[in-house]
CSV table of C-alpha atoms in Angstrom, one decimal:
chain,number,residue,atom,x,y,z
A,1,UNK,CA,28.5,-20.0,-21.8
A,2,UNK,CA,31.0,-20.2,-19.1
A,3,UNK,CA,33.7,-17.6,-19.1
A,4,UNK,CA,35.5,-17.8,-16.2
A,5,UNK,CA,36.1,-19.9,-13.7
A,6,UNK,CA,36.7,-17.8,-10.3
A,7,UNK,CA,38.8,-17.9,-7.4
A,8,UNK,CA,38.9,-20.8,-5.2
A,9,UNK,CA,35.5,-22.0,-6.7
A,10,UNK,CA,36.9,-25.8,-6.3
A,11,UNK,CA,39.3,-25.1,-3.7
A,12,UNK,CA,40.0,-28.6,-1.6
A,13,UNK,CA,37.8,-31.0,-3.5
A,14,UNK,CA,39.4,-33.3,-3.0
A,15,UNK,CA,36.6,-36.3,-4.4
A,16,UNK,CA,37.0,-34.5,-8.1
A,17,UNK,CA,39.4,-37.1,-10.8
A,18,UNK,CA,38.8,-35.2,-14.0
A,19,UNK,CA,38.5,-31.5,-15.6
A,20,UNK,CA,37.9,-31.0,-19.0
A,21,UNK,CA,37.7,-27.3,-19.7
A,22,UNK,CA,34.9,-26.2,-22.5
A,23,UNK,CA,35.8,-24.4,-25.0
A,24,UNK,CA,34.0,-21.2,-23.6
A,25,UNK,CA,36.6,-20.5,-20.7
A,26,UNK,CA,39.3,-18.3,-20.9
A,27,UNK,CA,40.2,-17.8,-17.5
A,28,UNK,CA,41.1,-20.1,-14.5
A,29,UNK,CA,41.2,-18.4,-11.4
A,30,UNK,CA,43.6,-18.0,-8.4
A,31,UNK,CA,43.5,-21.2,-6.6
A,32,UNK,CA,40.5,-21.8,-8.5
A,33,UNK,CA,41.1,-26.3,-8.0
A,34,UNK,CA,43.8,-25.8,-5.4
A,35,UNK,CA,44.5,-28.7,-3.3
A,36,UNK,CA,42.1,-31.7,-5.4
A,37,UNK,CA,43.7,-34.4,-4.0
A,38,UNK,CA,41.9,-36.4,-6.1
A,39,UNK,CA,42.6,-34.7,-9.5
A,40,UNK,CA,44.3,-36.8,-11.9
A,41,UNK,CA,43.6,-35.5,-15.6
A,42,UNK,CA,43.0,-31.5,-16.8
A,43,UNK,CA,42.3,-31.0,-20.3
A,44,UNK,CA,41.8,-26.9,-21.1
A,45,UNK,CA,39.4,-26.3,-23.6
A,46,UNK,CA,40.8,-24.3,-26.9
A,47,UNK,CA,39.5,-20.8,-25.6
A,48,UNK,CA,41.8,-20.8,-22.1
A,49,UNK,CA,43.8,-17.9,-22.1
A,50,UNK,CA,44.8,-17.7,-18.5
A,51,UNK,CA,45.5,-19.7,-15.5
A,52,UNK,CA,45.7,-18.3,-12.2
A,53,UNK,CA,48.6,-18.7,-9.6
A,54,UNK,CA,48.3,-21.7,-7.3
A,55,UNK,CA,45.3,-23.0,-9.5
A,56,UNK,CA,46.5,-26.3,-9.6
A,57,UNK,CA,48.4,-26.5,-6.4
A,58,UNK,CA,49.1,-29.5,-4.4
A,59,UNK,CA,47.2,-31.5,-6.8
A,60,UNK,CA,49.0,-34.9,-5.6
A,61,UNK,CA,47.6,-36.8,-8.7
A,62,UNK,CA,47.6,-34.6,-11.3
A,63,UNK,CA,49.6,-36.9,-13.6
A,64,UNK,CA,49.8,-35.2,-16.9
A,65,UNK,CA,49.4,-31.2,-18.0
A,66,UNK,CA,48.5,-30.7,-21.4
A,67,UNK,CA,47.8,-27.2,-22.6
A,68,UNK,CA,48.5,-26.9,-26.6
A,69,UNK,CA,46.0,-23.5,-27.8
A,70,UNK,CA,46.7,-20.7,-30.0
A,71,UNK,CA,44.7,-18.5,-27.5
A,72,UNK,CA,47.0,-19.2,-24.1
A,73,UNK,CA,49.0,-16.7,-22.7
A,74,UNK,CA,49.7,-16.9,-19.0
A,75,UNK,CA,50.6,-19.8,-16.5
A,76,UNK,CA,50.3,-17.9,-13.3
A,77,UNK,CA,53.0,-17.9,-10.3
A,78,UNK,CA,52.6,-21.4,-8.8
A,79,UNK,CA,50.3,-22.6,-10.8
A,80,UNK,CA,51.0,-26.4,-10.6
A,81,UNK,CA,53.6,-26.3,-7.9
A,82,UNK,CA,54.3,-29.4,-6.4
A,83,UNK,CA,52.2,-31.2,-7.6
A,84,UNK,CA,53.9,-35.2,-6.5
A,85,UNK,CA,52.2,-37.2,-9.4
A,86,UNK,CA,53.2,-35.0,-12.2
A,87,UNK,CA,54.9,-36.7,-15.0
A,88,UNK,CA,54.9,-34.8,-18.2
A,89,UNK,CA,53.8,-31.1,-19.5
A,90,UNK,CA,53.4,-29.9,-22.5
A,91,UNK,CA,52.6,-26.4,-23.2
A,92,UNK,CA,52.1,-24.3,-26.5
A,93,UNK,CA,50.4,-21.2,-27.0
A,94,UNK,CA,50.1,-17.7,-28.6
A,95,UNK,CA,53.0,-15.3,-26.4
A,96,UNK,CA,53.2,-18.0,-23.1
A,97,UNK,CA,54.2,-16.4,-20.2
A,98,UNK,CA,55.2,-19.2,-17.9
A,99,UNK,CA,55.6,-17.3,-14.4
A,100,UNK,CA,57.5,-17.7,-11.9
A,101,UNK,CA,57.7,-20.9,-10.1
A,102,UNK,CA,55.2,-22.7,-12.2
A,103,UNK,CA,56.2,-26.1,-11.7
A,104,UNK,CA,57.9,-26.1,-9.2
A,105,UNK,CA,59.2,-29.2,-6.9
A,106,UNK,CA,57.4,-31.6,-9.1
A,107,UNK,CA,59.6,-34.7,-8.1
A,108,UNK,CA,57.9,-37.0,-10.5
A,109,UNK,CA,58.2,-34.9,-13.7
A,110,UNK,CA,60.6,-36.5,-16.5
A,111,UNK,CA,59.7,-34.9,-19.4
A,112,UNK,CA,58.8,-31.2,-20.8
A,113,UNK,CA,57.9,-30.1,-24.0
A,114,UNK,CA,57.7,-26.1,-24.7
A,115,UNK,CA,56.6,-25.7,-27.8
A,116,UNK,CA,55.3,-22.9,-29.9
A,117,UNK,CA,54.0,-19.6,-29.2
A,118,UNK,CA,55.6,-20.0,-25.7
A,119,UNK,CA,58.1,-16.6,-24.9
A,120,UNK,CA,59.1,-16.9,-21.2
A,121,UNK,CA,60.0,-19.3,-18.8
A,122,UNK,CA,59.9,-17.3,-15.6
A,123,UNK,CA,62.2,-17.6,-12.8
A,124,UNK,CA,62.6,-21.0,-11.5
A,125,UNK,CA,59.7,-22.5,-13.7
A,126,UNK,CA,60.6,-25.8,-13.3
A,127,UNK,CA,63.3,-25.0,-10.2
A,128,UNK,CA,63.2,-28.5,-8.2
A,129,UNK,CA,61.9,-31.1,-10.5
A,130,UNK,CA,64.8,-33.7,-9.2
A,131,UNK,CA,63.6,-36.4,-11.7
A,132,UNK,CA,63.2,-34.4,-15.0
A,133,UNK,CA,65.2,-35.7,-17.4
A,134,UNK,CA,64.2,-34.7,-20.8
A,135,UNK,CA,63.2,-30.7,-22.2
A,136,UNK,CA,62.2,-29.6,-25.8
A,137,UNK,CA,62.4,-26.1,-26.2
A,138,UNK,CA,60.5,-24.4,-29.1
A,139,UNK,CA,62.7,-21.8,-31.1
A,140,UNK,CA,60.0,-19.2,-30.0
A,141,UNK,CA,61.3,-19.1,-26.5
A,142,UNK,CA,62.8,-16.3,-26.2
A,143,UNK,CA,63.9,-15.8,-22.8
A,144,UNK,CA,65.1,-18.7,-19.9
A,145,UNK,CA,64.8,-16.7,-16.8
A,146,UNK,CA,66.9,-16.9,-13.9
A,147,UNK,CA,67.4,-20.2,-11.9
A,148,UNK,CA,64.3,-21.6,-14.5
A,149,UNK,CA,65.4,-25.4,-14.3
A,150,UNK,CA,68.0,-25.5,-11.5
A,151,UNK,CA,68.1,-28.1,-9.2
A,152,UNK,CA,67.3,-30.3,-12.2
A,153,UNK,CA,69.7,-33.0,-11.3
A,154,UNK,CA,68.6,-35.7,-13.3
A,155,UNK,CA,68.1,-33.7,-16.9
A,156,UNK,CA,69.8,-35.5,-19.4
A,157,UNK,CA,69.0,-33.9,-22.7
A,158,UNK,CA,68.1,-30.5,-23.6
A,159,UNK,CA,66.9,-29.6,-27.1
A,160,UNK,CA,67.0,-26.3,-28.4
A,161,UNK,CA,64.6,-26.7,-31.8
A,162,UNK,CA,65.2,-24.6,-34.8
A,163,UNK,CA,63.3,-22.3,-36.0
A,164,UNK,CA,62.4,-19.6,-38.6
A,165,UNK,CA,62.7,-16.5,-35.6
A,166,UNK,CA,64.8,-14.4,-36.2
A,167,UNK,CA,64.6,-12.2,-32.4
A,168,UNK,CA,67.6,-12.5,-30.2
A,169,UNK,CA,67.3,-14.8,-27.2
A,170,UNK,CA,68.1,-14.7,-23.5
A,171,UNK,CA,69.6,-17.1,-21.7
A,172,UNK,CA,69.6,-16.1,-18.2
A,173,UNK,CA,72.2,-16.6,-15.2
A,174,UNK,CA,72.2,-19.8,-13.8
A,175,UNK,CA,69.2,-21.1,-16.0
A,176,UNK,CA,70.3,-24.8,-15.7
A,177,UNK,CA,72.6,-25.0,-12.6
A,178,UNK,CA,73.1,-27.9,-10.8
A,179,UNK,CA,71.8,-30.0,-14.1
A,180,UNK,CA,75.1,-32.0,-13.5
A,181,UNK,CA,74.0,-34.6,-15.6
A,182,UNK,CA,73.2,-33.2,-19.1
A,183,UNK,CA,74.5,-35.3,-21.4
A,184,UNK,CA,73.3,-34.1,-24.9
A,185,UNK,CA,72.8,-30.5,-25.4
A,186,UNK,CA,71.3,-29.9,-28.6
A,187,UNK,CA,71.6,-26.3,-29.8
A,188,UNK,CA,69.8,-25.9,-33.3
């Protein structure tokens, strides 16, 4: 069974149009399908626990990013930074780390859904994505780093969804500016 997949190991392939993750992996490397200019669809497996920093990098197809396991933990620095075809993400998990400058500059991202078992959203996460206009936090967020969605300028709604938790949450400085267009704020 495959484990892990290392380093760089499809680094610049750029004929490669789908991933779909077994089961068996729990680790995607450091620019493990960095630069696939071909790439449009990932699908992880329900055993991914990690994905390295600038894995999916410049992956100018990558449309969607759908990563919903009990078992994930870690969205590494970079990990799908600009990335131009990038529309939607949805992530959920056990503890989610998303680090800093995940999705960065993803100009064709409108919508986000963080949703359970995600804990951080590092520092400038989504810093950048100029079209987003739609985010669904899950009430097991517990901290919004510094800077995470600014430069957002087209966000329009942001919902805060209730929960059960009971542990306090951060909000950090500057977590949405320059989001001058937020028109429903929803904080449950």
């Amino acid at each position: 069974n495959l484990i892990t997949i290392g380093a760089r190991a499809f680094n610049n392939c750029d004929k490669l149009e789908e991933i779909i993750i077994p089961d068996s992996v729990e680790t995607i490397g450091n620019n493990a399908f960095y630069d696939c200019d071909g790439l449009k669809s990932f699908k992880a497996g329900s055993g991914l626990k990690t994905i390295g920093s600038y894995a999916f990098q410049y992956c100018d197809k990558l449309e969607t990013v759908e990563i919903n396991n009990e078992k994930l933990t870690t969205i590494g620095y970079q990990a799908f930074y600009n990335n131009d075809a990038l529309k939607s993400v949805s992530i959920s998990g056990n503890s989610v780390t998303i680090e800093q400058n995940a999705f960065y500059d993803n100009d064709a991202l409108t919508d986000v859904e963080i949703g359970k078992g995600v804990k951080t959203i590092g520092y400038k996460a989504f810093n950048g994505c100029n079209n987003l206009k739609t985010v669904n936090i899950s009430n097991d967020v517990q901290t919004i780093s510094d800077y995470a969605f600014s430069g957002c300028e087209s966000l329009k709604k942001l919902v805060f969804k209730p929960g059960k938790t009971k542990e306090n949450k951060f909000l950090s400085e500057y977590a949405f500016y320059g989001c001058d267009n937020i028109e429903a704020l929803y904080l449950k």
